[in-house]
PDB file of C-alpha atoms and ligand atoms in Angstrom:
ATOM      1  CA  MET Q 198      70.971 164.765  85.028  1.00  0.00           C
ATOM      2  CA  THR Q 199      73.204 162.092  83.484  1.00  0.00           C
ATOM      3  CA  ARG Q 200      72.307 158.549  84.507  1.00  0.00           C
ATOM      4  CA  LEU Q 201      75.333 156.517  85.551  1.00  0.00           C
ATOM      5  CA  THR Q 202      75.911 153.064  84.102  1.00  0.00           C
ATOM      6  CA  ASN Q 203      77.354 149.961  85.718  1.00  0.00           C
ATOM      7  CA  ASN Q 204      80.552 150.686  83.752  1.00  0.00           C
ATOM      8  CA  ASP Q 205      80.814 154.038  85.550  1.00  0.00           C
ATOM      9  CA  VAL Q 206      80.165 152.511  88.959  1.00  0.00           C
ATOM     10  CA  SER Q 207      81.832 149.095  89.028  1.00  0.00           C
ATOM     11  CA  PRO Q 208      85.506 150.287  89.094  1.00  0.00           C
ATOM     12  CA  ILE Q 209      84.971 152.708  92.017  1.00  0.00           C
ATOM     13  CA  SER Q 210      85.160 150.388  95.054  1.00  0.00           C
ATOM     14  CA  SER Q 211      88.495 148.801  94.125  1.00  0.00           C
ATOM     15  CA  HIS Q 212      90.135 152.197  93.370  1.00  0.00           C
ATOM     16  CA  LEU Q 213      88.906 154.135  96.447  1.00  0.00           C
ATOM     17  CA  LYS Q 214      92.165 153.947  98.406  1.00  0.00           C
ATOM     18  CA  GLU Q 215      94.205 154.985  95.351  1.00  0.00           C
ATOM     19  CA  TYR Q 216      91.801 157.854  94.613  1.00  0.00           C
ATOM     20  CA  ASP Q 217      91.946 159.021  98.238  1.00  0.00           C
ATOM     21  CA  GLN Q 218      95.747 159.130  98.034  1.00  0.00           C
ATOM     22  CA  LYS Q 219      95.602 161.032  94.724  1.00  0.00           C
ATOM     23  CA  LEU Q 220      93.280 163.615  96.312  1.00  0.00           C
ATOM     24  CA  CYS Q 221      95.729 163.937  99.189  1.00  0.00           C
ATOM     25  CA  THR Q 222      98.626 164.539  96.784  1.00  0.00           C
ATOM     26  CA  MET Q 223      96.689 167.184  94.863  1.00  0.00           C
ATOM     27  CA  THR Q 224      94.841 169.008  97.654  1.00  0.00           C
ATOM     28  CA  ASP Q 225      96.544 167.913 100.869  1.00  0.00           C
ATOM     29  CA  HIS Q 226      93.107 166.632 101.930  1.00  0.00           C
ATOM     30  CA  THR Q 227      91.496 163.183 101.854  1.00  0.00           C
ATOM     31  CA  LEU Q 228      88.044 162.455 100.383  1.00  0.00           C
ATOM     32  CA  LEU Q 229      86.576 163.024 103.873  1.00  0.00           C
ATOM     33  CA  GLY Q 230      88.791 166.079 104.381  1.00  0.00           C
ATOM     34  CA  ILE Q 231      87.548 167.759 101.205  1.00  0.00           C
ATOM     35  CA  ALA Q 232      83.923 167.083 102.180  1.00  0.00           C
ATOM     36  CA  CYS Q 233      84.556 168.589 105.643  1.00  0.00           C
ATOM     37  CA  HIS Q 234      86.284 171.594 104.051  1.00  0.00           C
ATOM     38  CA  ALA Q 235      83.221 172.059 101.829  1.00  0.00           C
ATOM     39  CA  TYR Q 236      80.973 172.480 104.893  1.00  0.00           C
ATOM     40  CA  GLY Q 237      83.581 174.227 107.038  1.00  0.00           C
ATOM     41  CA  VAL Q 238      83.405 171.538 109.733  1.00  0.00           C
ATOM     42  CA  ASP Q 239      86.123 169.986 111.883  1.00  0.00           C
ATOM     43  CA  GLU Q 240      87.103 166.570 110.535  1.00  0.00           C
ATOM     44  CA  LYS Q 241      87.845 165.200 114.025  1.00  0.00           C
ATOM     45  CA  LYS Q 242      84.291 166.025 115.169  1.00  0.00           C
ATOM     46  CA  ILE Q 243      82.837 164.368 112.040  1.00  0.00           C
ATOM     47  CA  LYS Q 244      85.002 161.256 112.567  1.00  0.00           C
ATOM     48  CA  GLN Q 245      83.704 161.022 116.141  1.00  0.00           C
ATOM     49  CA  ALA Q 246      80.044 161.535 115.182  1.00  0.00           C
ATOM     50  CA  MET Q 247      80.056 159.068 112.268  1.00  0.00           C
ATOM     51  CA  LYS Q 248      80.970 156.143 114.549  1.00  0.00           C
ATOM     52  CA  PHE Q 249      77.440 156.204 115.981  1.00  0.00           C
ATOM     53  CA  PHE Q 250      75.621 157.068 112.771  1.00  0.00           C
ATOM     54  CA  ASP Q 251      74.016 154.355 110.656  1.00  0.00           C
ATOM     55  CA  ILE Q 252      73.120 155.068 107.026  1.00  0.00           C
ATOM     56  CA  GLN Q 253      70.894 152.658 105.066  1.00  0.00           C
ATOM     57  CA  VAL Q 254      71.051 152.781 101.269  1.00  0.00           C
ATOM     58  CA  VAL Q 255      67.726 151.848  99.667  1.00  0.00           C
ATOM     59  CA  PRO Q 256      67.788 150.530  96.072  1.00  0.00           C
ATOM     60  CA  ILE Q 257      64.976 152.042  93.979  1.00  0.00           C
ATOM     61  CA  THR Q 258      63.417 150.107  91.077  1.00  0.00           C
ATOM     62  CA  ALA Q 259      61.287 153.009  89.777  1.00  0.00           C
ATOM     63  CA  GLY Q 260      61.720 154.329  86.230  1.00  0.00           C
ATOM     64  CA  GLN Q 261      64.740 152.818  84.449  1.00  0.00           C
ATOM     65  CA  GLY Q 262      65.331 150.726  87.544  1.00  0.00           C
ATOM     66  CA  ILE Q 263      68.333 149.491  89.442  1.00  0.00           C
ATOM     67  CA  ILE Q 264      71.884 150.324  88.306  1.00  0.00           C
ATOM     68  CA  THR Q 265      73.929 147.233  89.120  1.00  0.00           C
ATOM     69  CA  ASP Q 266      76.375 147.965  91.954  1.00  0.00           C
ATOM     70  CA  PHE Q 267      75.087 151.547  92.463  1.00  0.00           C
ATOM     71  CA  SER Q 268      73.714 151.094  96.008  1.00  0.00           C
ATOM     72  CA  GLU Q 269      76.526 148.729  96.941  1.00  0.00           C
ATOM     73  CA  THR Q 270      79.127 151.258  95.752  1.00  0.00           C
ATOM     74  CA  VAL Q 271      77.479 154.112  97.672  1.00  0.00           C
ATOM     75  CA  CYS Q 272      77.648 151.834 100.726  1.00  0.00           C
ATOM     76  CA  VAL Q 273      81.336 151.001 100.152  1.00  0.00           C
ATOM     77  CA  ILE Q 274      82.169 154.734  99.887  1.00  0.00           C
ATOM     78  CA  LEU Q 275      80.295 155.452 103.148  1.00  0.00           C
ATOM     79  CA  LYS Q 276      82.130 152.653 104.987  1.00  0.00           C
ATOM     80  CA  PHE Q 277      85.481 153.795 103.526  1.00  0.00           C
ATOM     81  CA  LEU Q 278      84.775 157.228 105.049  1.00  0.00           C
ATOM     82  CA  GLY Q 279      84.053 155.622 108.449  1.00  0.00           C
ATOM     83  CA  PHE Q 280      80.241 155.465 108.567  1.00  0.00           C
ATOM     84  CA  ASN Q 281      78.200 152.407 109.485  1.00  0.00           C
ATOM     85  CA  ALA Q 282      76.331 151.675 106.277  1.00  0.00           C
ATOM     86  CA  ALA Q 283      74.408 148.880 104.585  1.00  0.00           C
ATOM     87  CA  VAL Q 284      72.159 148.319 101.582  1.00  0.00           C
ATOM     88  CA  THR Q 285      68.632 147.343 102.621  1.00  0.00           C
ATOM     89  CA  PRO Q 286      67.842 143.710 101.638  1.00  0.00           C
ATOM     90  CA  GLU Q 287      64.646 144.915  99.937  1.00  0.00           C
ATOM     91  CA  PRO Q 288      64.243 147.860  97.495  1.00  0.00           C
ATOM     92  CA  ASP Q 289      61.641 150.653  97.417  1.00  0.00           C
ATOM     93  CA  VAL Q 290      58.942 150.944 100.099  1.00  0.00           C
ATOM     94  CA  ASN Q 291      59.920 147.712 101.800  1.00  0.00           C
ATOM     95  CA  GLY Q 292      63.507 148.904 101.977  1.00  0.00           C
ATOM     96  CA  LEU Q 293      62.492 152.227 103.468  1.00  0.00           C
ATOM     97  CA  CYS Q 294      60.369 150.449 106.131  1.00  0.00           C
ATOM     98  CA  LEU Q 295      63.256 148.148 107.017  1.00  0.00           C
ATOM     99  CA  ALA Q 296      65.563 151.144 107.419  1.00  0.00           C
ATOM    100  CA  TYR Q 297      63.163 152.762 109.892  1.00  0.00           C
ATOM    101  CA  GLU Q 298      62.445 149.454 111.709  1.00  0.00           C
ATOM    102  CA  ASN Q 299      66.196 148.861 112.044  1.00  0.00           C
ATOM    103  CA  LYS Q 300      66.552 152.322 113.606  1.00  0.00           C
ATOM    104  CA  ALA Q 301      68.691 153.790 110.833  1.00  0.00           C
ATOM    105  CA  ASP Q 302      69.896 157.333 111.477  1.00  0.00           C
ATOM    106  CA  ALA Q 303      69.696 158.212 107.773  1.00  0.00           C
ATOM    107  CA  VAL Q 304      68.687 156.828 104.394  1.00  0.00           C
ATOM    108  CA  MET Q 305      70.136 157.428 100.942  1.00  0.00           C
ATOM    109  CA  MET Q 306      68.338 156.588  97.696  1.00  0.00           C
ATOM    110  CA  ALA Q 307      68.105 157.605  94.042  1.00  0.00           C
ATOM    111  CA  ASP Q 308      65.496 157.376  91.318  1.00  0.00           C
ATOM    112  CA  ASP Q 309      65.997 158.640  87.752  1.00  0.00           C
ATOM    113  CA  PHE Q 310      65.497 162.254  88.820  1.00  0.00           C
ATOM    114  CA  ARG Q 311      67.030 162.768  92.245  1.00  0.00           C
ATOM    115  CA  PHE Q 312      69.701 161.224  94.478  1.00  0.00           C
ATOM    116  CA  ILE Q 313      69.060 162.260  98.067  1.00  0.00           C
ATOM    117  CA  ALA Q 314      70.057 161.623 101.682  1.00  0.00           C
ATOM    118  CA  ILE Q 315      67.734 162.209 104.636  1.00  0.00           C
ATOM    119  CA  ASN Q 316      68.673 162.462 108.321  1.00  0.00           C
ATOM    120  CA  LEU Q 317      65.757 160.608 110.012  1.00  0.00           C
ATOM    121  CA  HIS Q 318      66.182 162.583 113.269  1.00  0.00           C
ATOM    122  CA  THR Q 319      66.600 166.151 111.998  1.00  0.00           C
ATOM    123  CA  ARG Q 320      64.624 165.524 108.758  1.00  0.00           C
ATOM    124  CA  LYS Q 321      67.446 167.338 106.874  1.00  0.00           C
ATOM    125  CA  VAL Q 322      67.388 166.498 103.142  1.00  0.00           C
ATOM    126  CA  THR Q 323      70.565 166.708 101.052  1.00  0.00           C
ATOM    127  CA  ASP Q 324      70.437 166.583  97.261  1.00  0.00           C
ATOM    128  CA  ASN Q 325      73.345 165.093  95.302  1.00  0.00           C
ATOM    129  CA  SER Q 326      73.442 167.985  92.773  1.00  0.00           C
ATOM    130  CA  ASP Q 327      73.789 170.633  95.504  1.00  0.00           C
ATOM    131  CA  ALA Q 328      76.349 168.580  97.426  1.00  0.00           C
ATOM    132  CA  THR Q 329      78.350 167.733  94.296  1.00  0.00           C
ATOM    133  CA  GLY Q 330      78.608 171.344  93.118  1.00  0.00           C
ATOM    134  CA  LEU Q 331      79.679 172.408  96.606  1.00  0.00           C
ATOM    135  CA  VAL Q 332      82.287 169.694  97.132  1.00  0.00           C
ATOM    136  CA  PHE Q 333      83.905 170.067  93.699  1.00  0.00           C
ATOM    137  CA  ALA Q 334      84.130 173.837  94.244  1.00  0.00           C
ATOM    138  CA  SER Q 335      85.775 173.047  97.583  1.00  0.00           C
ATOM    139  CA  ALA Q 336      88.209 170.635  95.908  1.00  0.00           C
ATOM    140  CA  LEU Q 337      89.122 173.282  93.302  1.00  0.00           C
ATOM    141  CA  ASP Q 338      89.656 175.843  96.082  1.00  0.00           C
ATOM    142  CA  LEU Q 339      92.095 173.449  97.769  1.00  0.00           C
ATOM    143  CA  LEU Q 340      93.797 172.561  94.457  1.00  0.00           C
ATOM    144  CA  ALA Q 341      94.313 176.299  93.831  1.00  0.00           C
ATOM    145  CA  ASN Q 342      95.510 177.004  97.390  1.00  0.00           C
ATOM    146  CA  GLY Q 343      92.572 179.404  97.621  1.00  0.00           C
ATOM    147  CA  LEU Q 344      90.593 180.908  94.723  1.00  0.00           C
ATOM    148  CA  LYS Q 345      90.201 184.450  96.092  1.00  0.00           C
ATOM    149  CA  ASP Q 346      90.428 186.969  93.209  1.00  0.00           C
ATOM    150  CA  LYS Q 347      91.393 184.195  90.759  1.00  0.00           C
ATOM    151  CA  LYS Q 348      89.497 183.783  87.467  1.00  0.00           C
ATOM    152  CA  THR Q 349      87.348 180.671  87.787  1.00  0.00           C
ATOM    153  CA  THR Q 350      85.139 179.588  84.911  1.00  0.00           C
ATOM    154  CA  VAL Q 351      82.054 177.442  85.513  1.00  0.00           C
ATOM    155  CA  LEU Q 352      81.170 175.426  82.415  1.00  0.00           C
ATOM    156  CA  GLY Q 353      77.540 174.288  82.565  1.00  0.00           C
ATOM    157  CA  CYS Q 354      74.832 176.297  84.347  1.00  0.00           C
ATOM    158  CA  GLY Q 355      72.594 173.425  85.459  1.00  0.00           C
ATOM    159  CA  PRO Q 356      71.954 172.384  89.091  1.00  0.00           C
ATOM    160  CA  VAL Q 357      75.549 171.248  89.743  1.00  0.00           C
ATOM    161  CA  GLY Q 358      77.075 174.313  88.045  1.00  0.00           C
ATOM    162  CA  GLU Q 359      74.727 176.584  90.004  1.00  0.00           C
ATOM    163  CA  SER Q 360      75.730 175.060  93.337  1.00  0.00           C
ATOM    164  CA  ALA Q 361      79.416 175.241  92.373  1.00  0.00           C
ATOM    165  CA  ALA Q 362      79.181 178.878  91.199  1.00  0.00           C
ATOM    166  CA  ARG Q 363      77.440 179.882  94.445  1.00  0.00           C
ATOM    167  CA  ASN Q 364      80.226 178.321  96.508  1.00  0.00           C
ATOM    168  CA  LEU Q 365      83.009 179.701  94.313  1.00  0.00           C
ATOM    169  CA  LEU Q 366      81.590 183.196  94.820  1.00  0.00           C
ATOM    170  CA  SER Q 367      81.619 182.557  98.583  1.00  0.00           C
ATOM    171  CA  SER Q 368      85.319 181.631  98.243  1.00  0.00           C
ATOM    172  CA  GLY Q 369      85.963 185.062  96.696  1.00  0.00           C
ATOM    173  CA  ALA Q 370      86.727 183.712  93.199  1.00  0.00           C
ATOM    174  CA  LYS Q 371      86.256 185.897  90.107  1.00  0.00           C
ATOM    175  CA  VAL Q 372      83.507 183.769  88.561  1.00  0.00           C
ATOM    176  CA  SER Q 373      82.746 183.496  84.851  1.00  0.00           C
ATOM    177  CA  LEU Q 374      79.806 181.468  83.586  1.00  0.00           C
ATOM    178  CA  PHE Q 375      79.570 179.657  80.276  1.00  0.00           C
ATOM    179  CA  ASP Q 376      76.815 177.437  78.920  1.00  0.00           C
ATOM    180  CA  PRO Q 377      76.145 176.602  75.256  1.00  0.00           C
ATOM    181  CA  ASP Q 378      72.604 177.696  76.091  1.00  0.00           C
ATOM    182  CA  GLN Q 379      73.207 181.406  76.820  1.00  0.00           C
ATOM    183  CA  THR Q 380      69.801 181.777  78.480  1.00  0.00           C
ATOM    184  CA  ALA Q 381      70.869 179.256  81.131  1.00  0.00           C
ATOM    185  CA  ALA Q 382      74.005 181.326  81.839  1.00  0.00           C
ATOM    186  CA  CYS Q 383      71.992 184.571  81.924  1.00  0.00           C
ATOM    187  CA  SER Q 384      69.350 183.259  84.322  1.00  0.00           C
ATOM    188  CA  LEU Q 385      72.004 181.824  86.647  1.00  0.00           C
ATOM    189  CA  GLU Q 386      73.885 185.141  86.608  1.00  0.00           C
ATOM    190  CA  LYS Q 387      70.686 186.997  87.543  1.00  0.00           C
ATOM    191  CA  LYS Q 388      69.933 184.564  90.370  1.00  0.00           C
ATOM    192  CA  LEU Q 389      73.440 184.781  91.842  1.00  0.00           C
ATOM    193  CA  ALA Q 390      73.669 188.562  91.375  1.00  0.00           C
ATOM    194  CA  ALA Q 391      70.547 188.910  93.522  1.00  0.00           C
ATOM    195  CA  GLU Q 392      71.927 186.567  96.205  1.00  0.00           C
ATOM    196  CA  PHE Q 393      75.367 188.157  96.377  1.00  0.00           C
ATOM    197  CA  LYS Q 394      74.302 191.812  95.999  1.00  0.00           C
ATOM    198  CA  ASN Q 395      75.747 192.354  92.514  1.00  0.00           C
ATOM    199  CA  PRO Q 396      79.096 190.602  92.508  1.00  0.00           C
ATOM    200  CA  LYS Q 397      81.017 190.870  89.241  1.00  0.00           C
ATOM    201  CA  ILE Q 398      79.934 187.707  87.390  1.00  0.00           C
ATOM    202  CA  LEU Q 399      81.018 187.480  83.759  1.00  0.00           C
ATOM    203  CA  ILE Q 400      78.929 185.631  81.172  1.00  0.00           C
ATOM    204  CA  GLU Q 401      81.278 184.279  78.512  1.00  0.00           C
ATOM    205  CA  LYS Q 402      80.010 184.227  74.916  1.00  0.00           C
ATOM    206  CA  ASP Q 403      82.011 181.205  73.742  1.00  0.00           C
ATOM    207  CA  ILE Q 404      84.323 178.508  75.050  1.00  0.00           C
ATOM    208  CA  HIS Q 405      87.482 180.293  73.840  1.00  0.00           C
ATOM    209  CA  ALA Q 406      86.623 183.480  75.761  1.00  0.00           C
ATOM    210  CA  ALA Q 407      85.534 181.370  78.746  1.00  0.00           C
ATOM    211  CA  LEU Q 408      88.940 179.657  78.909  1.00  0.00           C
ATOM    212  CA  SER Q 409      91.119 182.697  78.147  1.00  0.00           C
ATOM    213  CA  GLY Q 410      93.214 184.274  80.904  1.00  0.00           C
ATOM    214  CA  ASN Q 411      94.506 181.004  82.404  1.00  0.00           C
ATOM    215  CA  PRO Q 412      91.481 180.286  84.576  1.00  0.00           C
ATOM    216  CA  PHE Q 413      90.667 177.545  86.985  1.00  0.00           C
ATOM    217  CA  VAL Q 414      87.738 175.563  85.607  1.00  0.00           C
ATOM    218  CA  LEU Q 415      84.740 173.856  87.204  1.00  0.00           C
ATOM    219  CA  GLU Q 416      83.389 171.585  84.435  1.00  0.00           C
ATOM    220  CA  ALA Q 417      79.761 170.696  85.149  1.00  0.00           C
ATOM    221  CA  THR Q 418      78.382 169.805  81.709  1.00  0.00           C
ATOM    222  CA  PRO Q 419      76.914 166.491  80.502  1.00  0.00           C
ATOM    223  CA  SER Q 420      78.985 166.797  77.317  1.00  0.00           C
ATOM    224  CA  ASN Q 421      81.833 164.366  76.723  1.00  0.00           C
ATOM    225  CA  LEU Q 422      84.010 167.004  75.100  1.00  0.00           C
ATOM    226  CA  SER Q 423      83.152 170.436  76.471  1.00  0.00           C
ATOM    227  CA  ILE Q 424      86.795 171.584  76.212  1.00  0.00           C
ATOM    228  CA  PRO Q 425      88.804 171.135  72.987  1.00  0.00           C
ATOM    229  CA  ASP Q 426      92.311 169.696  73.568  1.00  0.00           C
ATOM    230  CA  GLU Q 427      93.999 172.842  72.222  1.00  0.00           C
ATOM    231  CA  LEU Q 428      92.552 174.935  75.096  1.00  0.00           C
ATOM    232  CA  ILE Q 429      93.679 172.616  77.891  1.00  0.00           C
ATOM    233  CA  SER Q 430      97.285 173.783  78.307  1.00  0.00           C
ATOM    234  CA  GLY Q 431      96.094 177.290  79.298  1.00  0.00           C
ATOM    235  CA  LEU Q 432      94.189 176.054  82.343  1.00  0.00           C
ATOM    236  CA  LYS Q 433      95.611 176.381  85.858  1.00  0.00           C
ATOM    237  CA  GLY Q 434      93.508 173.501  87.227  1.00  0.00           C
ATOM    238  CA  MET Q 435      90.145 171.812  86.896  1.00  0.00           C
ATOM    239  CA  ALA Q 436      87.501 170.107  88.991  1.00  0.00           C
ATOM    240  CA  ALA Q 437      85.045 168.166  86.832  1.00  0.00           C
ATOM    241  CA  PRO Q 438      81.856 166.768  88.374  1.00  0.00           C
ATOM    242  CA  GLY Q 439      80.310 166.562  84.887  1.00  0.00           C
ATOM    243  CA  VAL Q 440      79.357 163.047  83.748  1.00  0.00           C
ATOM    244  CA  PRO Q 441      80.584 161.939  81.261  1.00  0.00           C
ATOM    245  CA  LEU Q 442      84.019 163.538  81.642  1.00  0.00           C
ATOM    246  CA  GLY Q 443      84.171 166.694  79.507  1.00  0.00           C
ATOM    247  CA  ILE Q 444      87.766 166.351  78.317  1.00  0.00           C
ATOM    248  CA  SER Q 445      89.714 163.748  76.324  1.00  0.00           C
ATOM    249  CA  GLN Q 446      91.975 161.178  77.983  1.00  0.00           C
ATOM    250  CA  ASN Q 447      94.911 162.989  76.397  1.00  0.00           C
ATOM    251  CA  ALA Q 448      93.789 166.292  77.944  1.00  0.00           C
ATOM    252  CA  ALA Q 449      93.442 164.563  81.330  1.00  0.00           C
ATOM    253  CA  ARG Q 450      97.056 163.390  80.987  1.00  0.00           C
ATOM    254  CA  VAL Q 451      98.202 166.951  80.180  1.00  0.00           C
ATOM    255  CA  LEU Q 452      96.394 168.293  83.273  1.00  0.00           C
ATOM    256  CA  LYS Q 453      97.716 165.339  85.353  1.00  0.00           C
ATOM    257  CA  ASP Q 454      97.656 166.324  89.035  1.00  0.00           C
ATOM    258  CA  ARG Q 455      95.856 169.612  88.415  1.00  0.00           C
ATOM    259  CA  PHE Q 456      92.632 167.776  87.607  1.00  0.00           C
ATOM    260  CA  ILE Q 457      89.941 166.245  89.841  1.00  0.00           C
ATOM    261  CA  HIS Q 458      87.122 164.110  88.461  1.00  0.00           C
ATOM    262  CA  ASP Q 459      84.915 161.325  89.785  1.00  0.00           C
ATOM    263  CA  LYS Q 460      81.394 160.066  89.160  1.00  0.00           C
ATOM    264  CA  LEU Q 461      80.169 159.415  92.711  1.00  0.00           C
ATOM    265  CA  GLU Q 462      82.827 159.583  95.446  1.00  0.00           C
ATOM    266  CA  LEU Q 463      83.081 163.289  96.328  1.00  0.00           C
ATOM    267  CA  GLY Q 464      79.307 163.804  96.004  1.00  0.00           C
ATOM    268  CA  VAL Q 465      78.519 160.871  98.320  1.00  0.00           C
ATOM    269  CA  ALA Q 466      81.147 162.034 100.831  1.00  0.00           C
ATOM    270  CA  ALA Q 467      79.627 165.528 100.884  1.00  0.00           C
ATOM    271  CA  MET Q 468      76.067 164.182 101.233  1.00  0.00           C
ATOM    272  CA  ALA Q 469      77.137 161.987 104.161  1.00  0.00           C
ATOM    273  CA  VAL Q 470      78.973 164.810 105.980  1.00  0.00           C
ATOM    274  CA  SER Q 471      75.989 167.135 105.478  1.00  0.00           C
ATOM    275  CA  LEU Q 472      73.802 164.622 107.386  1.00  0.00           C
ATOM    276  CA  LEU Q 473      75.928 165.212 110.499  1.00  0.00           C
ATOM    277  CA  LEU Q 474      75.713 169.030 110.459  1.00  0.00           C
TER     278      LEU Q 474
HETATM  279  O1  2YC I 230      70.064 151.450  91.649  1.00  0.00           O
HETATM  280  C1  2YC I 230      69.212 152.314  91.918  1.00  0.00           C
HETATM  281  O2  2YC I 230      68.657 152.431  93.037  1.00  0.00           O
HETATM  282  C2  2YC I 230      68.824 153.292  90.831  1.00  0.00           C
HETATM  283  N1  2YC I 230      67.440 153.736  90.999  1.00  0.00           N
HETATM  284  C3  2YC I 230      69.807 154.484  90.879  1.00  0.00           C
HETATM  285  C4  2YC I 230      69.521 155.503  89.772  1.00  0.00           C
HETATM  286  C5  2YC I 230      70.521 156.659  89.840  1.00  0.00           C
HETATM  287  C6  2YC I 230      70.260 157.656  88.719  1.00  0.00           C
HETATM  288  N2  2YC I 230      71.124 158.833  88.876  1.00  0.00           N
HETATM  289  C7  2YC I 230      72.383 158.815  88.431  1.00  0.00           C
HETATM  290  O3  2YC I 230      72.809 157.917  87.767  1.00  0.00           O
HETATM  291  C8  2YC I 230      73.268 159.979  88.809  1.00  0.00           C
HETATM  292  C9  2YC I 230      73.326 160.213  90.280  1.00  0.00           C
HETATM  293  C10 2YC I 230      74.327 159.355  90.937  1.00  0.00           C
HETATM  294  C11 2YC I 230      73.635 161.668  90.379  1.00  0.00           C
HETATM  295  C12 2YC I 230      73.175 162.156  89.095  1.00  0.00           C
HETATM  296  N3  2YC I 230      72.895 161.178  88.278  1.00  0.00           N
END
C-alpha cells in the first residue's frame, strides 16, 4: 500500500469543487453520485441520512506517524459531501475515546497498513482498498456509459485491483488482468473464477497485449509509469486509483476527459457512503 505524503494531500481541499465539476463533466455524476452508484443506493436517501450522521476522524501516530493534513483533508472531503465531520482533538486511544464519549456515529482512521471506517452502531467496517477499487470501477463504468461486454484491463492485482476486478465483472465487463508479477494475476484469476462460476477472465502476458484492442483501463499499480506513452492513444478511457499516478503528465493530457485519478477523494466518499448502508 503506497503511503501518501503531505504533497499528495495538501492540494486536495482547495480543488474539491473543481474536481467535483470535472467528475460531473466526465461521468454526469458528482463525487457523491459516483459513490452512490458504486453501492447502488439512491443519492437522495443518502443525502437525507448523512444530515444526522457524525463521523469523527482520529489521527494515528503509530508507525511512521501522522501525515500532515491527512485527517483534516479526510474531514474536509466528508463535509464537502454533506456529512457532519471533525478531527478528534487528540490522536490514538484518546481520540477514539473522545469519539465515543461525544456520541459519534462513526470513526475513520489510518495507520501504515490500513485505512478504515467503522459504523459505531452497526459495527460495519469498511476498508479503503475495497472501497477504492469499487468506486473507481464504478467511475469507469459511468465514464464508459456502461462496460457490459467491453474489454476492460485491470493493471495491478493487489487489494485495490482485486476489488475493482470483482466489481467490473459484476458490471458485465470483459475483464483482463495484468500484473508484472504473473503469480499475482494467476491467483486473482483463480479467486474470481471461483466466485463468478468461471467467467472468461484473460490473464495478459505483457503490457502491450494487456492494452491491445482499445480497452478501458483500471490502473491500480504503485508504479509511477505502468503505461508507456506510446500505448496511451489506444485506450478508450481510464480510472486510476494507483498512487503514484501510473502515467506521465503528457499521457494524462492526451487522455484529457477520459481519465479519472485522485489520491483520496473517491475512496473517502465510498467509505462514507458504505457506513450508511
Ligand atoms: O495521519 C495519520 O493519521 C496517519 N497515520 C495516516 C497514515 C495513512 C497511510 N496510508 C496511506 O497513505 C494511504 C491510504 C490513504 C490508503 C492507502 N494508503
